[in-house]
Coordinates of N, CA and C and ligand atoms in Angstrom, one line a residue:
M1 N 23.1 174.1 88.7 CA 23.5 174.3 87.5 C 23.2 175.7 87.1
K2 N 24.0 176.9 86.6 CA 23.8 178.0 86.1 C 23.5 177.6 84.5
K3 N 22.3 178.6 84.0 CA 22.2 178.3 82.3 C 22.6 179.2 81.4
I4 N 23.0 179.1 80.8 CA 23.7 180.2 79.9 C 22.9 180.0 78.4
T5 N 22.8 181.4 78.2 CA 22.1 181.6 76.6 C 23.6 182.5 75.6
I6 N 24.1 181.8 74.7 CA 24.9 182.3 73.8 C 24.5 182.8 72.7
L7 N 25.0 184.3 72.3 CA 24.3 184.9 71.0 C 25.6 185.0 69.9
V8 N 25.5 184.3 68.8 CA 26.4 184.2 67.6 C 25.9 185.1 66.2
S9 N 27.1 185.5 65.9 CA 26.7 186.0 64.2 C 27.8 185.4 63.5
G10 N 28.8 184.7 63.6 CA 29.5 183.8 62.8 C 30.2 182.9 63.2
S11 N 31.2 182.4 62.8 CA 31.9 181.3 62.7 C 31.5 180.3 63.9
G12 N 31.8 181.2 65.3 CA 31.4 180.4 66.4 C 32.7 179.5 67.4
T13 N 33.5 180.0 66.7 CA 35.1 179.2 67.5 C 35.0 179.4 68.9
N14 N 34.6 180.8 69.5 CA 34.4 181.1 70.9 C 33.4 180.2 71.3
L15 N 32.1 180.1 71.0 CA 31.1 179.1 71.2 C 31.5 177.9 71.5
Q16 N 32.5 177.2 70.3 CA 33.0 176.0 70.6 C 33.8 175.6 71.3
R17 N 34.8 176.8 71.7 CA 35.6 176.5 73.1 C 34.6 176.8 74.3
I18 N 33.5 177.3 74.6 CA 32.8 177.4 75.7 C 32.3 175.8 75.8
I19 N 31.4 175.4 74.6 CA 31.0 174.0 74.6 C 31.9 173.1 75.1
D20 N 32.9 173.1 74.6 CA 34.0 171.7 75.1 C 34.2 172.2 76.4
C21 N 34.8 173.3 76.8 CA 35.0 173.7 78.5 C 34.4 173.5 79.3
I22 N 32.8 173.5 78.8 CA 31.9 173.0 79.8 C 31.8 171.4 79.9
E23 N 32.0 170.6 78.6 CA 32.0 169.5 78.6 C 33.1 168.7 79.5
A24 N 34.6 169.4 79.4 CA 35.2 168.8 80.2 C 35.3 169.6 81.3
N25 N 34.4 169.9 82.2 CA 34.3 170.8 83.5 C 35.4 171.8 83.7
E26 N 36.0 172.6 82.7 CA 36.8 173.6 82.9 C 36.1 174.7 83.0
I27 N 34.9 174.9 82.8 CA 33.4 175.5 83.2 C 32.8 174.7 83.7
Q28 N 32.8 175.4 85.0 CA 32.0 174.4 86.3 C 30.4 174.9 86.1
N29 N 29.5 174.2 86.5 CA 28.3 174.1 87.0 C 27.2 175.1 85.9
A30 N 27.6 174.7 85.0 CA 27.1 175.4 83.6 C 26.3 174.6 82.6
K31 N 25.4 175.2 82.2 CA 24.5 174.5 81.1 C 24.0 175.6 79.8
I32 N 24.3 175.2 78.7 CA 24.0 175.9 77.3 C 22.4 175.6 77.3
N33 N 21.4 176.6 77.6 CA 20.1 176.3 77.4 C 19.6 176.7 75.9
L34 N 20.5 177.8 75.5 CA 20.1 178.2 74.4 C 21.2 179.1 73.4
V35 N 21.3 178.7 72.1 CA 22.2 179.5 71.2 C 21.1 180.3 70.2
V36 N 21.3 181.4 70.2 CA 20.7 182.5 69.3 C 21.6 182.8 68.1
A37 N 21.4 183.2 66.8 CA 21.7 183.8 66.0 C 21.0 184.9 65.3
D38 N 22.0 185.8 64.8 CA 21.3 186.9 64.2 C 21.3 187.0 62.9
R39 N 22.1 185.9 62.2 CA 22.0 185.8 60.8 C 22.3 184.0 60.7
E40 N 22.4 183.7 59.4 CA 23.0 182.5 58.9 C 24.7 182.3 59.4
C41 N 24.8 181.2 60.2 CA 26.1 181.5 60.4 C 26.2 179.7 60.9
F42 N 27.9 179.7 60.8 CA 28.4 178.6 61.5 C 28.1 178.0 63.0
G43 N 27.9 179.3 63.8 CA 27.7 179.3 65.1 C 26.2 178.2 65.3
L44 N 25.4 178.4 64.8 CA 24.3 177.5 64.7 C 24.5 176.0 64.2
E45 N 25.3 175.6 63.4 CA 25.8 174.2 63.3 C 26.5 173.4 64.3
R46 N 27.5 174.6 64.8 CA 28.2 173.8 65.9 C 27.0 173.6 67.1
A47 N 26.2 174.3 67.7 CA 25.2 174.0 68.6 C 24.5 173.0 68.2
A48 N 23.9 172.7 66.9 CA 23.0 171.9 66.7 C 24.0 170.3 67.1
K49 N 24.9 170.1 66.4 CA 26.0 169.2 66.5 C 25.9 168.8 67.9
H50 N 26.2 169.5 68.9 CA 26.0 169.3 70.3 C 24.8 169.3 71.2
Q51 N 23.7 168.9 70.1 CA 21.9 169.0 70.3 C 21.8 169.9 71.3
I52 N 22.1 171.1 71.1 CA 21.6 172.6 71.7 C 21.0 173.1 71.3
D53 N 19.8 173.5 71.7 CA 18.7 174.4 71.1 C 19.4 175.5 70.5
N54 N 18.7 175.6 69.4 CA 19.2 176.7 68.6 C 18.0 177.3 68.0
V55 N 18.5 178.8 67.6 CA 17.2 179.5 66.7 C 18.0 180.7 66.2
L56 N 17.3 180.7 64.8 CA 17.7 182.0 64.1 C 16.6 183.4 64.2
I57 N 17.1 184.7 64.8 CA 16.1 185.4 65.1 C 17.0 186.6 63.9
P58 N 16.2 187.0 62.7 CA 17.0 187.6 62.0 C 17.4 189.2 62.4
R59 N 18.4 189.6 62.1 CA 19.0 191.0 62.7 C 18.0 191.9 62.2
G60 N 18.0 193.2 62.9 CA 17.2 194.3 63.0 C 16.5 194.7 64.0
K61 N 15.6 195.6 63.7 CA 14.8 196.6 65.0 C 13.9 195.6 66.1
A62 N 13.6 194.8 65.3 CA 13.0 193.8 66.5 C 13.7 192.6 67.1
F63 N 15.0 192.6 66.9 CA 15.7 191.3 67.4 C 15.8 191.5 68.7
S64 N 16.1 192.7 70.0 CA 16.0 192.6 71.0 C 14.4 191.9 71.9
D65 N 13.6 192.6 71.2 CA 12.2 192.2 71.8 C 11.9 190.5 71.4
E66 N 12.4 190.4 70.1 CA 12.2 188.8 69.8 C 12.6 188.2 70.9
L67 N 14.0 188.2 71.0 CA 15.1 187.6 71.9 C 14.4 187.7 73.5
D68 N 13.7 188.6 73.5 CA 13.3 188.7 75.1 C 12.2 187.8 75.2
K69 N 11.4 187.6 74.3 CA 10.5 186.7 73.9 C 10.7 185.1 74.5
I70 N 11.8 185.0 73.6 CA 11.9 183.3 73.7 C 13.1 183.0 74.7
I71 N 13.9 184.0 75.3 CA 15.1 183.8 76.2 C 14.4 182.8 77.3
P72 N 14.9 181.9 77.7 CA 14.1 181.2 78.7 C 14.3 181.8 79.8
K73 N 13.3 182.2 81.1 CA 13.1 182.8 81.8 C 14.1 182.4 82.9
D74 N 14.6 181.4 83.1 CA 15.4 181.0 84.2 C 17.1 181.2 83.7
T75 N 17.3 182.2 82.7 CA 18.5 182.0 82.1 C 19.4 183.2 83.0
D76 N 20.4 182.5 83.9 CA 21.6 183.1 84.6 C 22.4 183.9 83.8
L77 N 23.2 183.9 82.7 CA 24.1 184.5 81.8 C 23.8 184.5 80.7
I78 N 24.0 185.6 79.9 CA 23.8 185.6 78.4 C 25.5 186.2 77.8
I79 N 25.8 185.2 77.0 CA 27.4 185.5 76.4 C 27.2 185.7 74.9
L80 N 28.1 186.7 74.8 CA 28.0 187.5 73.7 C 29.1 186.8 72.7
A81 N 29.2 185.9 72.0 CA 30.5 185.4 71.7 C 30.5 185.4 70.1
G82 N 31.1 187.0 69.8 CA 31.1 187.1 68.3 C 29.8 187.4 68.0
F83 N 29.3 188.7 68.4 CA 27.8 188.9 68.4 C 27.7 190.1 67.7
L84 N 27.0 190.3 66.2 CA 27.5 191.8 65.7 C 26.4 192.9 65.8
S85 N 25.0 192.1 66.1 CA 24.4 193.2 66.3 C 24.3 194.2 67.7
I86 N 23.4 195.3 67.9 CA 23.4 195.9 68.7 C 22.3 195.9 69.3
L87 N 22.1 195.7 70.8 CA 21.1 195.4 71.9 C 20.6 196.7 72.2
K88 N 19.1 196.7 71.9 CA 18.2 197.6 72.8 C 18.9 197.9 74.1
S89 N 18.7 199.5 74.5 CA 19.3 199.9 76.0 C 17.8 199.3 76.8
D90 N 16.9 199.1 76.6 CA 16.1 198.3 77.9 C 16.2 197.0 78.3
F91 N 16.6 196.4 77.0 CA 17.1 194.8 77.1 C 18.3 195.0 77.9
C92 N 19.5 195.8 77.7 CA 20.8 196.0 78.4 C 20.5 196.0 79.9
Q93 N 19.9 196.8 80.2 CA 19.3 196.9 81.4 C 18.7 196.2 82.0
K94 N 17.7 195.4 81.8 CA 16.9 194.3 82.3 C 18.4 193.3 82.6
W95 N 19.3 193.1 81.6 CA 20.1 192.1 81.5 C 21.7 192.6 82.3
D96 N 21.4 193.5 83.4 CA 22.5 194.3 83.8 C 23.4 193.4 84.5
K97 N 24.8 193.5 84.4 CA 25.7 192.3 85.1 C 25.2 190.6 85.0
K98 N 24.6 190.5 84.1 CA 24.0 189.3 83.9 C 24.2 189.1 82.1
M99 N 24.9 189.8 81.5 CA 25.5 189.7 79.8 C 26.7 190.1 79.9
I100 N 27.5 189.2 79.4 CA 28.8 189.7 78.9 C 29.3 189.5 77.5
N101 N 30.5 190.1 77.2 CA 30.7 190.1 75.7 C 32.5 189.9 75.5
I102 N 32.7 189.5 74.6 CA 34.2 189.6 74.2 C 34.7 190.3 72.6
H103 N 35.6 191.1 73.3 CA 36.1 192.3 72.2 C 37.5 192.0 71.9
P104 N 37.9 191.8 70.5 CA 39.0 191.7 70.3 C 40.1 193.3 70.0
S105 N 40.3 193.8 71.1 CA 41.3 194.8 71.6 C 41.3 195.1 73.1
L106 N 42.2 195.6 73.6 CA 42.6 196.0 74.9 C 41.5 197.5 75.3
L107 N 40.3 197.1 75.7 CA 39.2 198.5 76.1 C 39.8 199.0 76.9
P108 N 39.8 200.6 77.4 CA 38.6 201.2 76.3 C 39.3 201.3 74.8
K109 N 40.8 201.1 74.4 CA 41.0 201.5 73.2 C 40.1 200.6 72.2
F110 N 40.1 201.2 70.9 CA 39.5 200.3 69.9 C 38.5 199.7 70.1
G111 N 37.3 200.3 70.6 CA 36.1 199.9 71.0 C 35.0 200.8 70.1
G112 N 33.6 200.7 70.8 CA 32.4 201.5 70.0 C 32.0 200.9 68.6
K113 N 31.0 201.7 68.4 CA 30.3 201.4 67.3 C 31.2 201.1 65.9
G114 N 31.1 200.1 65.0 CA 32.1 200.1 63.7 C 33.3 199.2 64.1
M115 N 33.8 199.3 65.3 CA 34.9 198.4 65.8 C 34.6 197.1 66.1
W116 N 34.8 196.4 65.0 CA 34.5 195.0 65.1 C 35.3 194.1 63.9
G117 N 35.6 192.9 64.1 CA 36.4 192.3 63.5 C 37.6 192.8 62.7
H118 N 37.8 193.0 61.8 CA 39.1 193.1 61.0 C 39.0 194.8 61.2
H119 N 38.1 195.6 61.3 CA 38.0 197.3 61.5 C 39.4 197.5 62.5
V120 N 39.0 196.6 63.7 CA 39.6 196.9 64.8 C 40.8 196.4 64.7
H121 N 41.6 195.7 64.4 CA 43.1 195.1 64.0 C 43.6 196.0 63.3
E122 N 42.7 196.5 61.7 CA 43.3 197.4 61.0 C 43.7 198.8 61.8
A123 N 42.7 199.3 62.5 CA 42.8 200.4 63.7 C 44.1 200.3 64.5
V124 N 44.0 199.2 64.8 CA 45.5 198.7 66.0 C 46.7 199.2 65.2
I125 N 46.7 198.5 64.0 CA 48.2 198.4 63.2 C 48.5 199.8 62.7
E126 N 47.3 200.6 62.2 CA 47.4 202.1 61.7 C 48.1 202.7 62.7
A127 N 47.7 202.9 64.1 CA 47.8 203.5 65.3 C 49.3 203.0 65.8
K128 N 50.1 202.0 65.1 CA 51.3 201.5 65.4 C 51.3 201.4 66.7
E129 N 50.3 200.5 67.2 CA 50.4 200.1 68.6 C 51.3 198.8 69.1
K130 N 51.6 198.8 69.9 CA 52.8 198.0 70.2 C 52.1 196.4 70.7
E131 N 51.1 196.8 71.4 CA 50.1 195.6 71.9 C 49.1 195.8 71.5
S132 N 47.9 194.7 71.5 CA 46.5 194.7 71.8 C 46.3 193.3 72.2
G133 N 44.9 193.1 71.8 CA 44.5 191.9 72.9 C 43.0 191.7 72.8
A134 N 42.6 190.9 74.0 CA 41.2 190.8 74.1 C 40.7 191.2 75.7
T135 N 39.3 191.5 75.6 CA 38.6 192.0 76.8 C 37.4 191.3 76.8
V136 N 36.9 190.9 77.8 CA 35.9 190.1 78.4 C 35.0 191.2 79.3
H137 N 33.9 191.9 78.7 CA 33.4 192.8 79.7 C 31.8 192.5 80.0
Y138 N 31.3 193.4 80.8 CA 29.8 193.1 81.1 C 29.2 194.0 80.0
V139 N 28.4 193.7 79.4 CA 27.4 194.6 78.6 C 26.3 195.4 79.2
T140 N 26.8 196.7 78.5 CA 25.8 197.7 78.9 C 25.3 198.5 77.7
S141 N 24.3 199.5 77.8 CA 23.9 199.9 76.8 C 24.9 201.1 75.7
G142 N 25.8 201.2 76.2 CA 27.0 201.8 76.2 C 28.3 200.8 75.0
V143 N 28.3 201.1 73.8 CA 28.7 199.8 72.9 C 30.2 199.8 73.3
D144 N 30.3 198.5 74.3 CA 32.0 198.3 74.7 C 32.3 199.1 75.6
E145 N 31.2 199.4 76.4 CA 31.9 200.3 77.7 C 31.6 199.7 79.0
G146 N 31.0 198.5 79.0 CA 30.5 198.3 80.5 C 32.0 197.6 81.2
D147 N 32.0 197.4 82.4 CA 32.8 197.3 83.1 C 33.6 195.5 82.9
I148 N 35.2 195.9 82.6 CA 36.3 194.7 82.4 C 36.1 193.7 83.3
I149 N 36.3 192.6 83.0 CA 36.2 191.2 83.5 C 37.4 190.6 83.5
L150 N 38.2 190.9 82.5 CA 39.4 189.9 82.1 C 39.7 190.6 80.9
Q151 N 41.2 190.5 80.8 CA 41.9 191.2 79.3 C 43.1 190.1 79.4
G152 N 43.3 189.9 78.2 CA 44.7 189.1 77.6 C 45.4 190.1 76.1
K153 N 46.7 189.8 76.7 CA 47.5 190.8 75.5 C 48.4 189.7 74.7
V154 N 48.9 190.6 73.5 CA 49.7 190.2 72.7 C 50.5 190.9 72.1
A155 N 51.6 190.8 71.9 CA 52.6 191.8 71.1 C 52.4 191.9 69.9
L156 N 52.7 193.0 69.2 CA 52.5 193.2 67.8 C 54.0 193.0 66.9
D157 N 54.1 192.1 66.0 CA 55.5 192.2 65.2 C 55.1 193.4 64.4
E158 N 56.5 193.5 63.9 CA 56.6 194.7 62.4 C 55.8 194.5 61.5
K159 N 55.7 193.4 61.1 CA 55.1 192.7 59.9 C 53.7 192.1 60.1
E160 N 52.9 192.8 61.4 CA 51.9 192.2 61.4 C 50.8 192.7 60.6
T161 N 49.8 191.5 60.3 CA 48.5 192.0 59.4 C 47.3 191.9 60.0
A162 N 46.1 192.5 59.7 CA 45.1 192.2 60.3 C 44.7 191.0 60.8
E163 N 45.0 190.2 59.5 CA 44.6 188.6 59.6 C 45.8 188.1 60.7
S164 N 47.2 188.3 60.4 CA 47.8 187.5 61.8 C 47.5 188.2 63.2
L165 N 47.0 189.2 63.2 CA 46.4 189.8 64.5 C 45.5 188.9 65.1
A166 N 44.5 188.9 64.0 CA 43.5 188.2 64.5 C 43.3 186.9 65.0
Q167 N 44.2 186.3 64.2 CA 44.5 184.7 64.8 C 45.3 184.9 66.0
K168 N 46.3 185.6 66.4 CA 46.9 185.7 68.0 C 45.8 186.0 69.0
I169 N 44.9 186.8 68.4 CA 43.9 187.2 69.3 C 42.9 186.5 69.8
H170 N 42.6 185.5 68.6 CA 41.6 184.7 68.9 C 42.2 183.3 69.9
L171 N 43.5 183.2 69.9 CA 44.2 182.4 71.0 C 43.9 182.9 72.6
V172 N 44.3 184.2 72.6 CA 44.0 184.9 73.7 C 42.2 184.8 74.0
E173 N 41.7 185.1 73.2 CA 40.2 184.7 73.9 C 40.0 183.3 74.4
Y174 N 40.6 182.4 73.4 CA 40.3 180.9 74.2 C 40.7 180.8 75.8
E175 N 41.6 181.5 75.9 CA 42.3 181.5 77.3 C 41.6 182.1 78.4
I176 N 40.9 183.5 77.8 CA 40.3 184.4 78.9 C 39.0 184.4 78.9
F177 N 38.6 183.8 78.1 CA 36.7 183.7 78.0 C 36.1 182.6 78.9
P178 N 37.1 181.2 78.9 CA 36.5 180.6 79.7 C 36.7 180.7 81.5
K179 N 38.0 181.4 81.9 CA 38.1 182.0 82.7 C 37.0 182.9 83.3
A180 N 37.1 183.9 82.2 CA 35.9 185.4 82.6 C 34.8 184.5 83.1
I181 N 34.1 183.6 82.0 CA 33.0 182.6 82.5 C 32.8 182.2 83.7
N182 N 33.8 181.5 84.1 CA 34.0 181.0 85.4 C 33.9 181.7 86.6
K183 N 34.4 183.0 86.4 CA 34.6 183.9 87.4 C 33.2 184.9 87.6
V184 N 32.2 184.7 86.6 CA 31.2 185.4 86.7 C 30.2 184.4 87.3
L185 N 30.3 183.3 86.8 CA 29.2 182.1 86.8 C 29.7 181.6 88.8
N186 N 30.7 181.4 89.0 CA 31.3 180.9 90.1 C 31.9 181.6 90.9
P187 N 31.6 182.9 91.4 CA 32.6 184.0 92.2 C 33.1 183.1 93.7
Ligands
GRF1 C1 36.1 187.4 68.1 O1 37.6 188.0 67.7 C2 35.2 188.3 69.0 O2 36.2 188.9 69.6 C3 34.7 189.2 68.1 O3 34.3 188.2 67.0 C4 34.7 187.1 67.2 C5 34.2 186.0 67.0 O4 35.1 185.0 66.7 N1 33.5 189.6 69.1 P1 34.5 183.6 66.4 O5 33.1 183.5 65.7 O6 34.3 183.0 68.0 O7 35.4 182.6 65.8

């Protein structure tokens, strides 16, 4: 059984999807050993509801070191599922190729510092892109720069708003995230 720690900052619908896929055996050979949030958020409640250990480490300079102290030593994979803090580079190096993130654009486009949530979708619409999507990638110390594992695309409508685009992209995320996790855990 591979052990996964999941990091969240928000509503945690991707976390929920991962929990559901593990329960339905759509993600095989996996168990969530811990959910960590960097702020109060609904993701923690989702974990608690499924009897998954969960902890809040307040965001800030000490976050990566605190996480390093509490993360179970036998963790096989760290998954960032809507996680907003930037992790220290030595932490990223320690978990090289054992930490993945989901980003709501077709990286390398619209990634990097400050490109999160509605900022991404607004920039995509402003740039008059015809398509956008989601990317699952390995985490490195360069924000949103690690190797790409899987991408999914959506077409933009003429009247697309940041909200409507976010909704469409979430659906793509629910498709590609479990597939990417399976690919990494069970190659
Ligand atoms: C997703 O769009 C993900 O790509 C981004 O943050 C959002 C998290 O959504 N990194 P949720 O909390 O899983 O609903």
